[in-house]
XYZ file of C-alpha atoms in Angstrom:
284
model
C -3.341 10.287 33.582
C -2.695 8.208 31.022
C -5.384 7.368 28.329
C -7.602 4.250 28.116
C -6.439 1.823 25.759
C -9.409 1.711 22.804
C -9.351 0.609 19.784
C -9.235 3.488 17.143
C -12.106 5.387 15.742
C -10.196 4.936 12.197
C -11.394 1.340 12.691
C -13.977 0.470 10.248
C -16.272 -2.484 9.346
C -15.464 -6.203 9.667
C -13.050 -7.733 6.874
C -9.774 -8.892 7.544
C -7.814 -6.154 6.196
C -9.905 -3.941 9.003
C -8.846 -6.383 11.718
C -5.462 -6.573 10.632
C -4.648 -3.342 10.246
C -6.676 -2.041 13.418
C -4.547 -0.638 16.228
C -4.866 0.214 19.659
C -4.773 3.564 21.459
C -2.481 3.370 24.251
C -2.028 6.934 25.160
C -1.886 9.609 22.942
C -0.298 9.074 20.319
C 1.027 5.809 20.723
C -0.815 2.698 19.184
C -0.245 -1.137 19.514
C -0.910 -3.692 17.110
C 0.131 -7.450 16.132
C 1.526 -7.271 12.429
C -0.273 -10.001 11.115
C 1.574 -12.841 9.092
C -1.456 -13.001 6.644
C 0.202 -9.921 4.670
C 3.473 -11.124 4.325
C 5.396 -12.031 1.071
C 8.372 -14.966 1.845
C 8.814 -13.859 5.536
C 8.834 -9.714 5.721
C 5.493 -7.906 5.835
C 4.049 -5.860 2.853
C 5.007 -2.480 2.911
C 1.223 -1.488 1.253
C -0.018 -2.978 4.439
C 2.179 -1.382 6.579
C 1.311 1.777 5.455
C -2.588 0.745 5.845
C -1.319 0.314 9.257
C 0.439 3.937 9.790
C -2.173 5.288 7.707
C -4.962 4.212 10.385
C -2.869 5.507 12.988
C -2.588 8.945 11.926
C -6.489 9.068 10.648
C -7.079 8.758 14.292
C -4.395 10.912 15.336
C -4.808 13.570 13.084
C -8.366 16.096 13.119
C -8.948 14.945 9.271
C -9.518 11.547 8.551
C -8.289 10.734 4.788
C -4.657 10.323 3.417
C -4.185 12.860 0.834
C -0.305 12.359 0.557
C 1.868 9.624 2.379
C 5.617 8.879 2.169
C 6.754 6.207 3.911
C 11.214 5.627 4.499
C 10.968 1.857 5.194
C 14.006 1.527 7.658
C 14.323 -1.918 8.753
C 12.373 -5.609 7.603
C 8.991 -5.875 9.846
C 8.473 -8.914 10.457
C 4.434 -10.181 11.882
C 4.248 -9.584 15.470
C 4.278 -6.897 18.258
C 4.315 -3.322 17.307
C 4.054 0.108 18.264
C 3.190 3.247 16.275
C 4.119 6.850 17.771
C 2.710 9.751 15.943
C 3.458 13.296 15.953
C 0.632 16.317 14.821
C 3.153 18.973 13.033
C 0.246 20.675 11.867
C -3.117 21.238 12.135
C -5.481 23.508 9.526
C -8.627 23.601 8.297
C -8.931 21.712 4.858
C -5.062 19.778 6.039
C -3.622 18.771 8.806
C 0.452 17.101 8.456
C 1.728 14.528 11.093
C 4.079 12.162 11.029
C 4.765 8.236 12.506
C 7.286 5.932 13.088
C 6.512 1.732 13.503
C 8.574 0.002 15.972
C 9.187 -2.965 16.989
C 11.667 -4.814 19.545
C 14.632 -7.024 18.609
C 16.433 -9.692 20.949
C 17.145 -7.532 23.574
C 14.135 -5.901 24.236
C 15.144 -2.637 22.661
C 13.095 -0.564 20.177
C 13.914 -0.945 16.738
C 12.380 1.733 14.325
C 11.083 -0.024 11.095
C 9.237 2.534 8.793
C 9.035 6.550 9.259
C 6.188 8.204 7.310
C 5.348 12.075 6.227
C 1.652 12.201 5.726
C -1.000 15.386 5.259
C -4.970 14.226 5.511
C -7.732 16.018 4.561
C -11.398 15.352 3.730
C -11.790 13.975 0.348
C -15.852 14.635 0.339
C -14.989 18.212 0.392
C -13.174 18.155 -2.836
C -14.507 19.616 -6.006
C -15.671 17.916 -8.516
C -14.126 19.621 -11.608
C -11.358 17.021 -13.420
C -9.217 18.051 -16.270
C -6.424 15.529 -17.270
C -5.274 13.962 -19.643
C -4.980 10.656 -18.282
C -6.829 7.775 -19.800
C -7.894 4.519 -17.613
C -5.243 1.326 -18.749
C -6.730 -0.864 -21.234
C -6.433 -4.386 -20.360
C -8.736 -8.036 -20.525
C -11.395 -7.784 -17.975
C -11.066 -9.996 -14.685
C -12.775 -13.469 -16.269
C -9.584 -13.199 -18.928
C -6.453 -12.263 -16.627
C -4.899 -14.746 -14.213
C -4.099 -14.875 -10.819
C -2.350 -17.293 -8.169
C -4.889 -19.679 -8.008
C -4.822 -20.428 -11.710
C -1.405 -21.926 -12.163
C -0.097 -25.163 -11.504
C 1.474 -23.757 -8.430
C 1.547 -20.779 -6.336
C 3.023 -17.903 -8.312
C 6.711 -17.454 -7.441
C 7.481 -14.978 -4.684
C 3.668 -14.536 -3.201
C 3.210 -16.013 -0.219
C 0.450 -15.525 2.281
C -0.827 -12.116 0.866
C -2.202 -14.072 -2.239
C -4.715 -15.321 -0.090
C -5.973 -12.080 0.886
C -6.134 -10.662 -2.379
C -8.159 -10.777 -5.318
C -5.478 -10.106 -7.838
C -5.901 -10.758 -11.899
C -3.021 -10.019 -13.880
C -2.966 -9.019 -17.002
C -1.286 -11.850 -19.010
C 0.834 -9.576 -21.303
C 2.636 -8.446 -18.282
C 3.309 -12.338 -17.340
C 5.720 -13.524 -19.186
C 7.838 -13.427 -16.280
C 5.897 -16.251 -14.852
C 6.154 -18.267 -17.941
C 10.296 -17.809 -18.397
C 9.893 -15.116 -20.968
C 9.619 -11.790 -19.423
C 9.031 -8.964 -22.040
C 11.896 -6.296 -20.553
C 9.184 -3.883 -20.675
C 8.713 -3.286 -16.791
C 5.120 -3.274 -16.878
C 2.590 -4.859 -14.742
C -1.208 -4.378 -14.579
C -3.661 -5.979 -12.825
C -7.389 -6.380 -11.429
C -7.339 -5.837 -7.578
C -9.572 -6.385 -4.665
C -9.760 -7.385 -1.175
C -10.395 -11.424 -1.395
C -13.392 -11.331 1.602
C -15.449 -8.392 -0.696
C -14.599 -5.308 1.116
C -14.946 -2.109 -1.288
C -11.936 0.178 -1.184
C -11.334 2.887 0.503
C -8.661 5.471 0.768
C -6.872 3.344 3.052
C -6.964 -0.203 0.565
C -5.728 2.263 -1.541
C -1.813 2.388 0.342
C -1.936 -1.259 0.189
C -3.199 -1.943 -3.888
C -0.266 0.839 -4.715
C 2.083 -2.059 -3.220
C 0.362 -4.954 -3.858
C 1.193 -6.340 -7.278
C 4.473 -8.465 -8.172
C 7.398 -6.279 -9.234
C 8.341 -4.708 -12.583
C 11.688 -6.328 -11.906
C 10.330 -9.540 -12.944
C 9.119 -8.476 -16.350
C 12.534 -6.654 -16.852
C 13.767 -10.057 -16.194
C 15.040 -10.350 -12.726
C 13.840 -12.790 -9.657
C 13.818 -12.131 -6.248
C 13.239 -9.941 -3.375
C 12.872 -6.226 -4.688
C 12.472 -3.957 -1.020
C 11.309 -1.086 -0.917
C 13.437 2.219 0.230
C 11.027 4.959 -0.121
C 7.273 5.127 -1.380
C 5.084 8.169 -1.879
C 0.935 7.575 -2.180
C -0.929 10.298 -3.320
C -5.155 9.347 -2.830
C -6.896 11.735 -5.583
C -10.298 10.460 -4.738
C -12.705 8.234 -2.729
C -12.974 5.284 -4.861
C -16.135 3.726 -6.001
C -17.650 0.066 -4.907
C -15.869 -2.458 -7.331
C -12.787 -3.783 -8.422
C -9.764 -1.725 -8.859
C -7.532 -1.478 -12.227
C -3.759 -1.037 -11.170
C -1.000 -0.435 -13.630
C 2.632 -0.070 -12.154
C 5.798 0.849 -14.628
C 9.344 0.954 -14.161
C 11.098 3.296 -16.837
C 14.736 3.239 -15.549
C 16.662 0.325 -13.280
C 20.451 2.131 -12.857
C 22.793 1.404 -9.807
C 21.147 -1.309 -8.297
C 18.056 0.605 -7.867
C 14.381 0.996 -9.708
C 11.447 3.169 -9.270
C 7.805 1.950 -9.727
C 5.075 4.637 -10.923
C 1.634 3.233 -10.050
C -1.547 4.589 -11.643
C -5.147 2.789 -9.580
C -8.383 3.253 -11.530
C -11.695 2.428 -9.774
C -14.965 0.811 -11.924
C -16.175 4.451 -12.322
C -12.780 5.374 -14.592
C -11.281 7.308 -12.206
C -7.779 7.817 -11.399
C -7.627 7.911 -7.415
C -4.296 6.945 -6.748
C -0.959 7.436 -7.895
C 2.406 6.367 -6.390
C 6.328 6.554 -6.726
C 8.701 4.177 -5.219
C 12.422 3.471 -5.223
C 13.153 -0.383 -4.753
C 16.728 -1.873 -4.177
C 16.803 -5.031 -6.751
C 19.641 -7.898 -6.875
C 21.729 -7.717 -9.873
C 23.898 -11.051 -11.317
């Protein structure tokens, strides 16, 4: 017999990312949720929350409960409303287990539509050891009370839309020239990040801050839409309470196409997130 729909034991705590991204256990392995329109940017839905959303799927899906590694293949524009998740276990072990998902959602006929496919393994990042040896260094930048965000310009900050209001995002202004007509070329931008309502990160706020800033394209000096064709999170650690430090670079644009590396730091000076993505950007 088919399952009892419940709502998901990845489900966690009260803030509006939680709600948003929470979905529904229909049967096994098939979740509903309403893609909110409180995470979109224009009219098409993050792809950092989207993940959040596939990402909670498969934590309750899977026997291990944190994202180690994610890629996402974003398919088709989501756009806020109905949706169904259907994921897959491929493989079960004891310190990793792999499965996969696919979002869907309907278009004017009634028929599916498949807008995102994702590749994920989850483990338990408690279990981890504690021994670090790198020789990455935290990005140096103004702390929050000397960075600027949507709120402090004239008017809202080209190309944010509602997202901005769910974020606590400080950017650092020598990576906003873009918003001032003289963008650097340098494909750099770095910025304080939170959830706006207070809510500490977690491994799962951590697909979403990977995706969450405005795009290198803009400091390269380009405007517009930049969607994303393929992203890759890998969570390196359970962050610490506090505001995040996220720095995102873009090294080569060739071909109509650029990637964005993302580095997250949390207030203890840890790295516990890092991130590819290839982007389609307008050119002319």
């Amino acid at each position: 017999m088919p399952e009892a729909a419940s709502v998901t034991r990845a489900t966690v705590g009260d803030s509006e990312f939680d709600r948003d991204t929470a979905v529904t256990r229909r049967a096994p392995g098939v979740y509903d949720i309403d893609l909110s329109a409180g995470w979109t940017i224009i009219s098409a839905v993050n792809g950092g929350y989207l993940l959040a959303v596939l990402g909670r799927a498969l934590a309750d899906a899977l026997p291990h409960a944190d994202p180690f590694t994610i890629s996402a293949h974003y398919l088709t524009a989501s756009q806020p409303g109905p949706a169904v998740v259907r994921t897959e276990t491929v493989r079960t072990g004891r310190t990793l287990s792999t499965g996969q998902a696919s979002l869907f959602q309907y278009d004017d006929q009634g028929a599916e539509v498949e807008r995102i496919r994702v590749l994920a393994s989850y483990g338990d990042l408690d279990a981890l050891p504690d021994d670090v040896r790198t020789t990455a260094k935290p990005p140096a930048f103004p702390p929050v009370d000397q960075c600027f965000g949507p709120e402090d310009g004239p008017a809202p900050v080209d190309g944010s839309s509602a997202i901005a209001d769910r974020l606590m995002l400080k950017l650092d202004p020598s990576t906003l020239g873009w918003a001032l007509g003289a963008p650097s070329g340098r494909g750099e931008m770095r910025a304080w990040f939170g959830l706006a309502d207070g809510r500490d990160p977690d491994p799962l706020s951590l697909l979403l801050a990977v995706d969450a800033l405005p795009p290198t394209a803009f400091e390269i000096g380009l405007r517009g839409w930049v969607p994303t064709v393929e992203l890759t999170v890998h969570v390196r650690c359970r962050p610490a309470p506090g505001p995040l430090r996220v720095s995102i670079t873009t090294r080569n644009l060739a071909g109509g196409f650029l990637e964005e590396d993302a580095e997250v730091w949390d207030s203890a000076d840890r790295l516990v997130a890092q991130s590819r993505q290839l982007a389609r950007v307008r050119l002319g």
